PDB file of C-alpha atoms in Angstrom:
ATOM      1  CA  UNK F   1     -18.418 -18.580   0.609  1.00  0.00           C
ATOM      2  CA  UNK F   2     -16.223 -20.540   2.567  1.00  0.00           C
ATOM      3  CA  UNK F   3     -12.263 -20.475   2.002  1.00  0.00           C
ATOM      4  CA  UNK F   4     -12.168 -24.367   1.951  1.00  0.00           C
ATOM      5  CA  UNK F   5     -14.914 -24.156  -1.158  1.00  0.00           C
ATOM      6  CA  UNK F   6     -13.165 -20.959  -2.843  1.00  0.00           C
ATOM      7  CA  UNK F   7     -10.799 -21.168  -5.631  1.00  0.00           C
ATOM      8  CA  UNK F   8      -7.630 -18.878  -5.673  1.00  0.00           C
ATOM      9  CA  UNK F   9      -6.196 -17.344  -8.092  1.00  0.00           C
ATOM     10  CA  UNK F  10      -3.363 -15.094  -8.067  1.00  0.00           C
ATOM     11  CA  UNK F  11      -2.718 -12.442 -10.159  1.00  0.00           C
ATOM     12  CA  UNK F  12       1.052 -12.659 -10.573  1.00  0.00           C
ATOM     13  CA  UNK F  13       3.597 -14.666  -8.601  1.00  0.00           C
ATOM     14  CA  UNK F  14       6.525 -13.089  -6.814  1.00  0.00           C
ATOM     15  CA  UNK F  15       7.593 -13.335  -3.717  1.00  0.00           C
ATOM     16  CA  UNK F  16       4.792 -12.144  -1.623  1.00  0.00           C
ATOM     17  CA  UNK F  17       2.921 -14.109  -3.495  1.00  0.00           C
ATOM     18  CA  UNK F  18       4.898 -17.343  -2.935  1.00  0.00           C
ATOM     19  CA  UNK F  19       4.565 -16.496   0.642  1.00  0.00           C
ATOM     20  CA  UNK F  20       1.627 -16.130   0.643  1.00  0.00           C
ATOM     21  CA  UNK F  21       0.836 -19.647  -0.961  1.00  0.00           C
ATOM     22  CA  UNK F  22       2.504 -21.058   1.591  1.00  0.00           C
ATOM     23  CA  UNK F  23       1.687 -19.673   4.234  1.00  0.00           C
ATOM     24  CA  UNK F  24      -1.957 -20.649   3.270  1.00  0.00           C
ATOM     25  CA  UNK F  25      -0.632 -23.950   2.441  1.00  0.00           C
ATOM     26  CA  UNK F  26       0.795 -24.402   5.698  1.00  0.00           C
ATOM     27  CA  UNK F  27      -2.667 -24.237   7.259  1.00  0.00           C
ATOM     28  CA  UNK F  28      -4.028 -26.106   5.267  1.00  0.00           C
ATOM     29  CA  UNK F  29      -7.164 -23.478   3.885  1.00  0.00           C
ATOM     30  CA  UNK F  30      -7.879 -24.890   0.698  1.00  0.00           C
ATOM     31  CA  UNK F  31      -6.413 -27.793  -1.753  1.00  0.00           C
ATOM     32  CA  UNK F  32      -4.047 -27.105  -4.140  1.00  0.00           C
ATOM     33  CA  UNK F  33      -6.104 -27.821  -6.906  1.00  0.00           C
ATOM     34  CA  UNK F  34      -7.681 -24.690  -5.906  1.00  0.00           C
ATOM     35  CA  UNK F  35      -5.210 -22.734  -6.541  1.00  0.00           C
ATOM     36  CA  UNK F  36      -4.041 -21.438  -9.757  1.00  0.00           C
ATOM     37  CA  UNK F  37      -1.589 -18.401 -10.855  1.00  0.00           C
ATOM     38  CA  UNK F  38      -0.482 -16.657 -13.227  1.00  0.00           C
ATOM     39  CA  UNK F  39       2.878 -15.173 -14.273  1.00  0.00           C
ATOM     40  CA  UNK F  40       4.310 -13.359 -17.202  1.00  0.00           C
ATOM     41  CA  UNK F  41       7.352 -15.601 -17.384  1.00  0.00           C
ATOM     42  CA  UNK F  42       6.574 -18.772 -19.237  1.00  0.00           C
ATOM     43  CA  UNK F  43      10.037 -19.822 -17.486  1.00  0.00           C
ATOM     44  CA  UNK F  44       9.730 -18.638 -14.319  1.00  0.00           C
ATOM     45  CA  UNK F  45       5.660 -19.718 -14.162  1.00  0.00           C
ATOM     46  CA  UNK F  46       6.815 -23.141 -15.052  1.00  0.00           C
ATOM     47  CA  UNK F  47       9.816 -23.433 -12.578  1.00  0.00           C
ATOM     48  CA  UNK F  48       7.164 -22.303  -9.755  1.00  0.00           C
ATOM     49  CA  UNK F  49       4.200 -25.490 -11.344  1.00  0.00           C
ATOM     50  CA  UNK F  50       6.579 -27.598 -10.827  1.00  0.00           C
ATOM     51  CA  UNK F  51       8.175 -26.405  -7.160  1.00  0.00           C
ATOM     52  CA  UNK F  52       4.712 -25.730  -5.657  1.00  0.00           C
ATOM     53  CA  UNK F  53       2.875 -28.140  -7.511  1.00  0.00           C
ATOM     54  CA  UNK F  54      -0.201 -25.784  -8.764  1.00  0.00           C
ATOM     55  CA  UNK F  55      -1.293 -24.512 -12.096  1.00  0.00           C
ATOM     56  CA  UNK F  56       0.075 -22.181 -13.802  1.00  0.00           C
ATOM     57  CA  UNK F  57      -2.314 -20.304 -16.690  1.00  0.00           C
ATOM     58  CA  UNK F  58      -3.336 -17.481 -18.820  1.00  0.00           C
ATOM     59  CA  UNK F  59      -4.765 -14.646 -17.425  1.00  0.00           C
ATOM     60  CA  UNK F  60      -8.127 -15.038 -18.908  1.00  0.00           C
ATOM     61  CA  UNK F  61      -8.589 -18.753 -17.409  1.00  0.00           C
ATOM     62  CA  UNK F  62      -7.744 -18.036 -14.719  1.00  0.00           C
ATOM     63  CA  UNK F  63      -9.769 -15.196 -14.549  1.00  0.00           C
ATOM     64  CA  UNK F  64     -12.380 -17.413 -15.152  1.00  0.00           C
ATOM     65  CA  UNK F  65     -11.770 -20.418 -13.004  1.00  0.00           C
ATOM     66  CA  UNK F  66     -11.498 -18.466  -9.997  1.00  0.00           C
ATOM     67  CA  UNK F  67     -13.716 -16.775  -6.788  1.00  0.00           C
ATOM     68  CA  UNK F  68     -10.658 -14.854  -5.331  1.00  0.00           C
ATOM     69  CA  UNK F  69      -8.489 -12.999  -6.714  1.00  0.00           C
ATOM     70  CA  UNK F  70      -5.124 -11.807  -5.096  1.00  0.00           C
ATOM     71  CA  UNK F  71      -3.437  -9.299  -6.935  1.00  0.00           C
ATOM     72  CA  UNK F  72       0.201  -9.530  -6.359  1.00  0.00           C
ATOM     73  CA  UNK F  73       2.132  -7.474  -9.568  1.00  0.00           C
ATOM     74  CA  UNK F  74       4.172  -4.870  -9.599  1.00  0.00           C
ATOM     75  CA  UNK F  75       2.587  -1.681  -9.317  1.00  0.00           C
ATOM     76  CA  UNK F  76       3.175  -0.112 -13.099  1.00  0.00           C
ATOM     77  CA  UNK F  77       1.761  -3.583 -14.144  1.00  0.00           C
ATOM     78  CA  UNK F  78      -1.838  -2.965 -12.120  1.00  0.00           C
ATOM     79  CA  UNK F  79      -3.584  -0.664 -14.419  1.00  0.00           C
ATOM     80  CA  UNK F  80      -2.737  -3.037 -17.519  1.00  0.00           C
ATOM     81  CA  UNK F  81      -3.703  -6.435 -15.834  1.00  0.00           C
ATOM     82  CA  UNK F  82      -6.913  -4.799 -14.177  1.00  0.00           C
ATOM     83  CA  UNK F  83      -8.335  -3.655 -17.583  1.00  0.00           C
ATOM     84  CA  UNK F  84      -8.066  -6.917 -19.133  1.00  0.00           C
ATOM     85  CA  UNK F  85      -9.144  -8.815 -15.712  1.00  0.00           C
ATOM     86  CA  UNK F  86     -12.561  -7.102 -15.689  1.00  0.00           C
ATOM     87  CA  UNK F  87     -13.435  -7.179 -19.735  1.00  0.00           C
ATOM     88  CA  UNK F  88     -13.530 -10.728 -19.118  1.00  0.00           C
ATOM     89  CA  UNK F  89     -15.479 -11.177 -15.221  1.00  0.00           C
ATOM     90  CA  UNK F  90     -15.159  -7.704 -13.282  1.00  0.00           C
ATOM     91  CA  UNK F  91     -17.807  -9.549 -11.117  1.00  0.00           C
ATOM     92  CA  UNK F  92     -14.993 -11.571  -9.057  1.00  0.00           C
ATOM     93  CA  UNK F  93     -13.569 -10.468  -5.491  1.00  0.00           C
ATOM     94  CA  UNK F  94     -10.292  -8.879  -5.264  1.00  0.00           C
ATOM     95  CA  UNK F  95      -7.491  -8.475  -2.664  1.00  0.00           C
ATOM     96  CA  UNK F  96      -4.417  -6.402  -3.770  1.00  0.00           C
ATOM     97  CA  UNK F  97      -1.395  -6.453  -2.122  1.00  0.00           C
ATOM     98  CA  UNK F  98       0.186  -3.835  -3.860  1.00  0.00           C
ATOM     99  CA  UNK F  99       2.172  -1.074  -2.418  1.00  0.00           C
ATOM    100  CA  UNK F 100       1.475   2.062  -2.365  1.00  0.00           C
ATOM    101  CA  UNK F 101      -1.248   2.773  -4.476  1.00  0.00           C
ATOM    102  CA  UNK F 102      -4.558   3.443  -2.467  1.00  0.00           C
ATOM    103  CA  UNK F 103      -8.150   2.459  -2.780  1.00  0.00           C
ATOM    104  CA  UNK F 104      -9.272   5.409  -5.553  1.00  0.00           C
ATOM    105  CA  UNK F 105      -6.450   3.874  -7.877  1.00  0.00           C
ATOM    106  CA  UNK F 106      -8.390   0.429  -7.497  1.00  0.00           C
ATOM    107  CA  UNK F 107     -12.114   1.950  -7.627  1.00  0.00           C
ATOM    108  CA  UNK F 108     -11.941   3.637 -11.168  1.00  0.00           C
ATOM    109  CA  UNK F 109     -11.301   0.388 -12.896  1.00  0.00           C
ATOM    110  CA  UNK F 110     -13.046  -2.446 -10.290  1.00  0.00           C
ATOM    111  CA  UNK F 111     -16.422  -3.035  -9.871  1.00  0.00           C
ATOM    112  CA  UNK F 112     -16.562  -5.660  -7.841  1.00  0.00           C
ATOM    113  CA  UNK F 113     -15.544  -6.680  -4.474  1.00  0.00           C
ATOM    114  CA  UNK F 114     -12.228  -5.353  -3.234  1.00  0.00           C
ATOM    115  CA  UNK F 115      -9.744  -4.799  -0.847  1.00  0.00           C
ATOM    116  CA  UNK F 116      -6.580  -3.188  -0.052  1.00  0.00           C
ATOM    117  CA  UNK F 117      -4.388  -5.761   2.510  1.00  0.00           C
ATOM    118  CA  UNK F 118      -1.034  -5.460   3.551  1.00  0.00           C
ATOM    119  CA  UNK F 119       0.686  -8.596   4.986  1.00  0.00           C
ATOM    120  CA  UNK F 120       4.865  -9.094   6.005  1.00  0.00           C
ATOM    121  CA  UNK F 121       7.558 -12.054   6.111  1.00  0.00           C
ATOM    122  CA  UNK F 122       6.138 -13.558   9.248  1.00  0.00           C
ATOM    123  CA  UNK F 123       2.954 -14.738   7.457  1.00  0.00           C
ATOM    124  CA  UNK F 124       4.798 -17.673   6.058  1.00  0.00           C
ATOM    125  CA  UNK F 125       5.607 -18.877   9.802  1.00  0.00           C
ATOM    126  CA  UNK F 126       2.044 -17.805  10.718  1.00  0.00           C
ATOM    127  CA  UNK F 127       3.256 -14.733  12.624  1.00  0.00           C
ATOM    128  CA  UNK F 128       2.286 -12.189  10.040  1.00  0.00           C
ATOM    129  CA  UNK F 129       0.992  -9.185  10.773  1.00  0.00           C
ATOM    130  CA  UNK F 130      -1.878  -7.784   8.056  1.00  0.00           C
ATOM    131  CA  UNK F 131      -3.079  -4.368   8.033  1.00  0.00           C
ATOM    132  CA  UNK F 132      -6.903  -4.609   5.996  1.00  0.00           C
ATOM    133  CA  UNK F 133      -9.161  -1.445   4.423  1.00  0.00           C
ATOM    134  CA  UNK F 134     -11.863  -1.995   2.951  1.00  0.00           C
ATOM    135  CA  UNK F 135     -14.011   0.829   0.686  1.00  0.00           C
ATOM    136  CA  UNK F 136     -17.090   0.999   1.587  1.00  0.00           C
ATOM    137  CA  UNK F 137     -19.941  -0.874   0.282  1.00  0.00           C
ATOM    138  CA  UNK F 138     -18.133  -4.286   0.491  1.00  0.00           C
ATOM    139  CA  UNK F 139     -20.223  -7.555   2.040  1.00  0.00           C
ATOM    140  CA  UNK F 140     -19.995  -8.447   5.231  1.00  0.00           C
ATOM    141  CA  UNK F 141     -19.343 -11.661   4.160  1.00  0.00           C
ATOM    142  CA  UNK F 142     -16.411 -10.927   2.164  1.00  0.00           C
ATOM    143  CA  UNK F 143     -14.653  -9.073   4.982  1.00  0.00           C
ATOM    144  CA  UNK F 144     -15.211 -11.626   6.945  1.00  0.00           C
ATOM    145  CA  UNK F 145     -13.775 -14.122   4.493  1.00  0.00           C
ATOM    146  CA  UNK F 146     -10.924 -12.250   3.875  1.00  0.00           C
ATOM    147  CA  UNK F 147      -9.999 -11.613   7.163  1.00  0.00           C
ATOM    148  CA  UNK F 148     -10.051 -15.427   8.302  1.00  0.00           C
ATOM    149  CA  UNK F 149      -7.841 -15.617   5.015  1.00  0.00           C
ATOM    150  CA  UNK F 150      -4.876 -13.845   6.607  1.00  0.00           C
ATOM    151  CA  UNK F 151      -5.801 -14.864   9.991  1.00  0.00           C
ATOM    152  CA  UNK F 152      -4.811 -17.780   8.793  1.00  0.00           C
ATOM    153  CA  UNK F 153      -1.395 -16.060   8.759  1.00  0.00           C
ATOM    154  CA  UNK F 154      -1.399 -14.114  12.220  1.00  0.00           C
ATOM    155  CA  UNK F 155      -2.694 -11.435  13.496  1.00  0.00           C
ATOM    156  CA  UNK F 156      -5.220  -9.394  11.198  1.00  0.00           C
ATOM    157  CA  UNK F 157      -5.970  -5.403  11.923  1.00  0.00           C
ATOM    158  CA  UNK F 158      -8.249  -3.492   9.917  1.00  0.00           C
ATOM    159  CA  UNK F 159      -7.743   0.858   9.923  1.00  0.00           C
ATOM    160  CA  UNK F 160      -7.972   3.343   8.096  1.00  0.00           C
ATOM    161  CA  UNK F 161      -6.319   3.712   4.672  1.00  0.00           C
ATOM    162  CA  UNK F 162      -4.959   7.537   5.952  1.00  0.00           C
ATOM    163  CA  UNK F 163      -2.346   5.069   8.274  1.00  0.00           C
ATOM    164  CA  UNK F 164      -1.551   2.571   5.552  1.00  0.00           C
ATOM    165  CA  UNK F 165       1.862   4.033   5.189  1.00  0.00           C
ATOM    166  CA  UNK F 166       2.535   4.130   8.996  1.00  0.00           C
ATOM    167  CA  UNK F 167       1.611   0.691   8.963  1.00  0.00           C
ATOM    168  CA  UNK F 168       3.978  -0.186   6.320  1.00  0.00           C
ATOM    169  CA  UNK F 169       6.687   1.468   7.699  1.00  0.00           C
ATOM    170  CA  UNK F 170       5.945  -0.461  11.445  1.00  0.00           C
ATOM    171  CA  UNK F 171       4.600  -3.670   9.931  1.00  0.00           C
ATOM    172  CA  UNK F 172       5.606  -4.308   6.427  1.00  0.00           C
ATOM    173  CA  UNK F 173       9.891  -2.830   6.674  1.00  0.00           C
ATOM    174  CA  UNK F 174       9.916  -3.427  10.837  1.00  0.00           C
ATOM    175  CA  UNK F 175      11.018  -7.145   9.973  1.00  0.00           C
ATOM    176  CA  UNK F 176      13.040  -5.496   8.078  1.00  0.00           C
ATOM    177  CA  UNK F 177      15.011  -3.286  10.517  1.00  0.00           C
ATOM    178  CA  UNK F 178      14.713  -5.735  13.597  1.00  0.00           C
ATOM    179  CA  UNK F 179      16.503  -8.783  11.645  1.00  0.00           C
ATOM    180  CA  UNK F 180      19.001  -5.898  11.318  1.00  0.00           C
ATOM    181  CA  UNK F 181      19.029  -5.737  15.125  1.00  0.00           C
ATOM    182  CA  UNK F 182      19.074  -8.761  15.868  1.00  0.00           C
ATOM    183  CA  UNK F 183      22.189  -9.132  13.826  1.00  0.00           C
ATOM    184  CA  UNK F 184      23.867  -6.550  15.122  1.00  0.00           C
ATOM    185  CA  UNK F 185      23.491  -8.153  18.733  1.00  0.00           C
ATOM    186  CA  UNK F 186      23.899 -11.103  17.324  1.00  0.00           C
ATOM    187  CA  UNK F 187      27.685 -10.344  16.320  1.00  0.00           C
ATOM    188  CA  UNK F 188      28.545  -8.716  19.638  1.00  0.00           C
ATOM    189  CA  UNK F 189      27.820 -11.736  21.506  1.00  0.00           C
ATOM    190  CA  UNK F 190      29.877 -13.196  19.167  1.00  0.00           C
ATOM    191  CA  UNK F 191      33.151 -11.349  19.751  1.00  0.00           C
ATOM    192  CA  UNK F 192      32.393 -11.718  23.665  1.00  0.00           C
ATOM    193  CA  UNK F 193      32.957 -15.713  22.914  1.00  0.00           C
ATOM    194  CA  UNK F 194      29.721 -16.609  22.054  1.00  0.00           C
ATOM    195  CA  UNK F 195      30.068 -19.541  19.004  1.00  0.00           C
ATOM    196  CA  UNK F 196      27.963 -17.904  16.213  1.00  0.00           C
ATOM    197  CA  UNK F 197      25.046 -20.320  16.767  1.00  0.00           C
ATOM    198  CA  UNK F 198      24.628 -19.597  20.660  1.00  0.00           C
ATOM    199  CA  UNK F 199      24.434 -15.751  20.358  1.00  0.00           C
ATOM    200  CA  UNK F 200      22.596 -15.814  17.197  1.00  0.00           C
ATOM    201  CA  UNK F 201      19.549 -18.327  18.990  1.00  0.00           C
ATOM    202  CA  UNK F 202      20.248 -16.504  22.453  1.00  0.00           C
ATOM    203  CA  UNK F 203      19.326 -13.413  20.518  1.00  0.00           C
ATOM    204  CA  UNK F 204      16.441 -14.434  18.157  1.00  0.00           C
ATOM    205  CA  UNK F 205      14.949 -16.349  21.134  1.00  0.00           C
ATOM    206  CA  UNK F 206      14.970 -13.092  23.333  1.00  0.00           C
ATOM    207  CA  UNK F 207      13.287 -11.102  20.466  1.00  0.00           C
ATOM    208  CA  UNK F 208      10.491 -13.899  20.279  1.00  0.00           C
ATOM    209  CA  UNK F 209       9.509 -14.536  23.916  1.00  0.00           C
ATOM    210  CA  UNK F 210       9.492 -10.434  24.257  1.00  0.00           C
ATOM    211  CA  UNK F 211       7.221  -9.957  21.846  1.00  0.00           C
ATOM    212  CA  UNK F 212       5.263 -12.814  22.535  1.00  0.00           C
ATOM    213  CA  UNK F 213       4.968 -11.252  26.278  1.00  0.00           C
ATOM    214  CA  UNK F 214       3.383  -8.626  24.436  1.00  0.00           C
ATOM    215  CA  UNK F 215       1.134 -10.371  22.347  1.00  0.00           C
ATOM    216  CA  UNK F 216      -0.186 -12.316  25.448  1.00  0.00           C
ATOM    217  CA  UNK F 217      -1.357  -8.283  26.634  1.00  0.00           C
ATOM    218  CA  UNK F 218       0.986  -7.406  29.259  1.00  0.00           C
ATOM    219  CA  UNK F 219       2.094  -3.715  28.651  1.00  0.00           C
ATOM    220  CA  UNK F 220       5.389  -2.900  27.922  1.00  0.00           C
ATOM    221  CA  UNK F 221       5.639  -0.446  30.919  1.00  0.00           C
ATOM    222  CA  UNK F 222       4.650  -2.275  33.175  1.00  0.00           C
ATOM    223  CA  UNK F 223       7.355  -5.629  31.997  1.00  0.00           C
ATOM    224  CA  UNK F 224      10.135  -3.391  31.645  1.00  0.00           C
ATOM    225  CA  UNK F 225       9.755  -1.581  35.227  1.00  0.00           C
ATOM    226  CA  UNK F 226       9.512  -5.746  36.599  1.00  0.00           C
ATOM    227  CA  UNK F 227      12.653  -6.352  35.196  1.00  0.00           C
ATOM    228  CA  UNK F 228      14.677  -2.760  35.480  1.00  0.00           C
ATOM    229  CA  UNK F 229      15.648  -3.401  39.406  1.00  0.00           C
ATOM    230  CA  UNK F 230      17.004  -0.297  40.435  1.00  0.00           C
ATOM    231  CA  UNK F 231      21.481  -0.546  40.335  1.00  0.00           C
ATOM    232  CA  UNK F 232      20.580  -4.373  38.583  1.00  0.00           C
ATOM    233  CA  UNK F 233      21.813  -5.182  35.158  1.00  0.00           C
ATOM    234  CA  UNK F 234      19.193  -4.094  32.881  1.00  0.00           C
ATOM    235  CA  UNK F 235      18.765  -0.523  34.419  1.00  0.00           C
ATOM    236  CA  UNK F 236      22.536   0.061  33.747  1.00  0.00           C
ATOM    237  CA  UNK F 237      21.910  -0.583  29.865  1.00  0.00           C
ATOM    238  CA  UNK F 238      18.543   1.179  29.788  1.00  0.00           C
ATOM    239  CA  UNK F 239      20.384   4.201  30.792  1.00  0.00           C
ATOM    240  CA  UNK F 240      22.810   3.759  28.134  1.00  0.00           C
ATOM    241  CA  UNK F 241      19.815   3.301  25.533  1.00  0.00           C
ATOM    242  CA  UNK F 242      18.675   6.920  26.551  1.00  0.00           C
ATOM    243  CA  UNK F 243      22.099   8.727  27.016  1.00  0.00           C
ATOM    244  CA  UNK F 244      22.921   7.514  23.747  1.00  0.00           C
ATOM    245  CA  UNK F 245      18.712   8.618  21.664  1.00  0.00           C
ATOM    246  CA  UNK F 246      19.106   4.908  20.529  1.00  0.00           C
ATOM    247  CA  UNK F 247      14.993   5.282  21.575  1.00  0.00           C
ATOM    248  CA  UNK F 248      14.845   8.378  19.059  1.00  0.00           C
ATOM    249  CA  UNK F 249      17.059   6.996  16.513  1.00  0.00           C
ATOM    250  CA  UNK F 250      14.571   4.041  16.271  1.00  0.00           C
ATOM    251  CA  UNK F 251      11.518   6.362  15.829  1.00  0.00           C
ATOM    252  CA  UNK F 252      13.430   8.099  13.032  1.00  0.00           C
ATOM    253  CA  UNK F 253      14.455   5.403  11.266  1.00  0.00           C
ATOM    254  CA  UNK F 254      10.180   3.781  11.174  1.00  0.00           C
ATOM    255  CA  UNK F 255       9.482   8.078  10.343  1.00  0.00           C
ATOM    256  CA  UNK F 256      11.200   7.514   7.024  1.00  0.00           C
ATOM    257  CA  UNK F 257      10.033   4.095   5.708  1.00  0.00           C
ATOM    258  CA  UNK F 258       6.402   6.435   6.197  1.00  0.00           C
ATOM    259  CA  UNK F 259       7.571   9.013   4.246  1.00  0.00           C
ATOM    260  CA  UNK F 260       9.205   6.655   1.552  1.00  0.00           C
ATOM    261  CA  UNK F 261       5.839   4.826   2.037  1.00  0.00           C
ATOM    262  CA  UNK F 262       4.187   8.415   1.432  1.00  0.00           C
ATOM    263  CA  UNK F 263       5.669   9.301  -1.378  1.00  0.00           C
ATOM    264  CA  UNK F 264       5.181   5.784  -3.565  1.00  0.00           C
ATOM    265  CA  UNK F 265       1.215   6.654  -2.683  1.00  0.00           C
ATOM    266  CA  UNK F 266       1.616   9.905  -4.698  1.00  0.00           C
ATOM    267  CA  UNK F 267       3.528   8.362  -7.736  1.00  0.00           C
ATOM    268  CA  UNK F 268       2.651   4.709  -8.013  1.00  0.00           C
TER     269      UNK F 268
END
């Protein structure tokens, strides 16, 4: 099935579901008439209907009239929702974007095509990083459909499920840590005389440009060798990073996030 022919249903329409829908809209993957959502709160559902121009409907109607379902409720609601969905039609394709719930959890509740996906915030600007895990037995056609879907929002990486916690820390929480770094550097620039707008632009574009060079295949190590000339400005800054043990501290930040992801997986 082509994505453009797919009828898509969001089960839950919170922050992440809204980001995914907007990313699909920006990529022109499929018309709004082929997208519906179910949201428990009728007031929020009505507000989102008006805001996004798509139809809110009952869970039963959503399942009946969708080919592909994206599960985006809170983790503690998953069992109740999936039990109802399976009663309506257990043959639908399902993508879950819930943090902390492993494939084993779903396979006791769902017999159809299944994928566990971890998209991140940058999907909203088509620069997302989505990690995917598929259980054994799913079709190649379904895998390709999912990869095309998330590929329209940025990069896609299929990994083993035991790596999802570190992927969550790097790709899921990573943008938050980068935002904090950008904010800190920009504030330092302001303190040295730049205007807020000037400092933020300098900082954000520098992070963006450096990241793009690495994504295009340039080795960080080789790039460092090119920019850090002996006794130069960059080398002095890199020595200060080493002196402050900044690299080790950053590693601890990501490892702490990974540990928390593991904790959530153990206690959904």
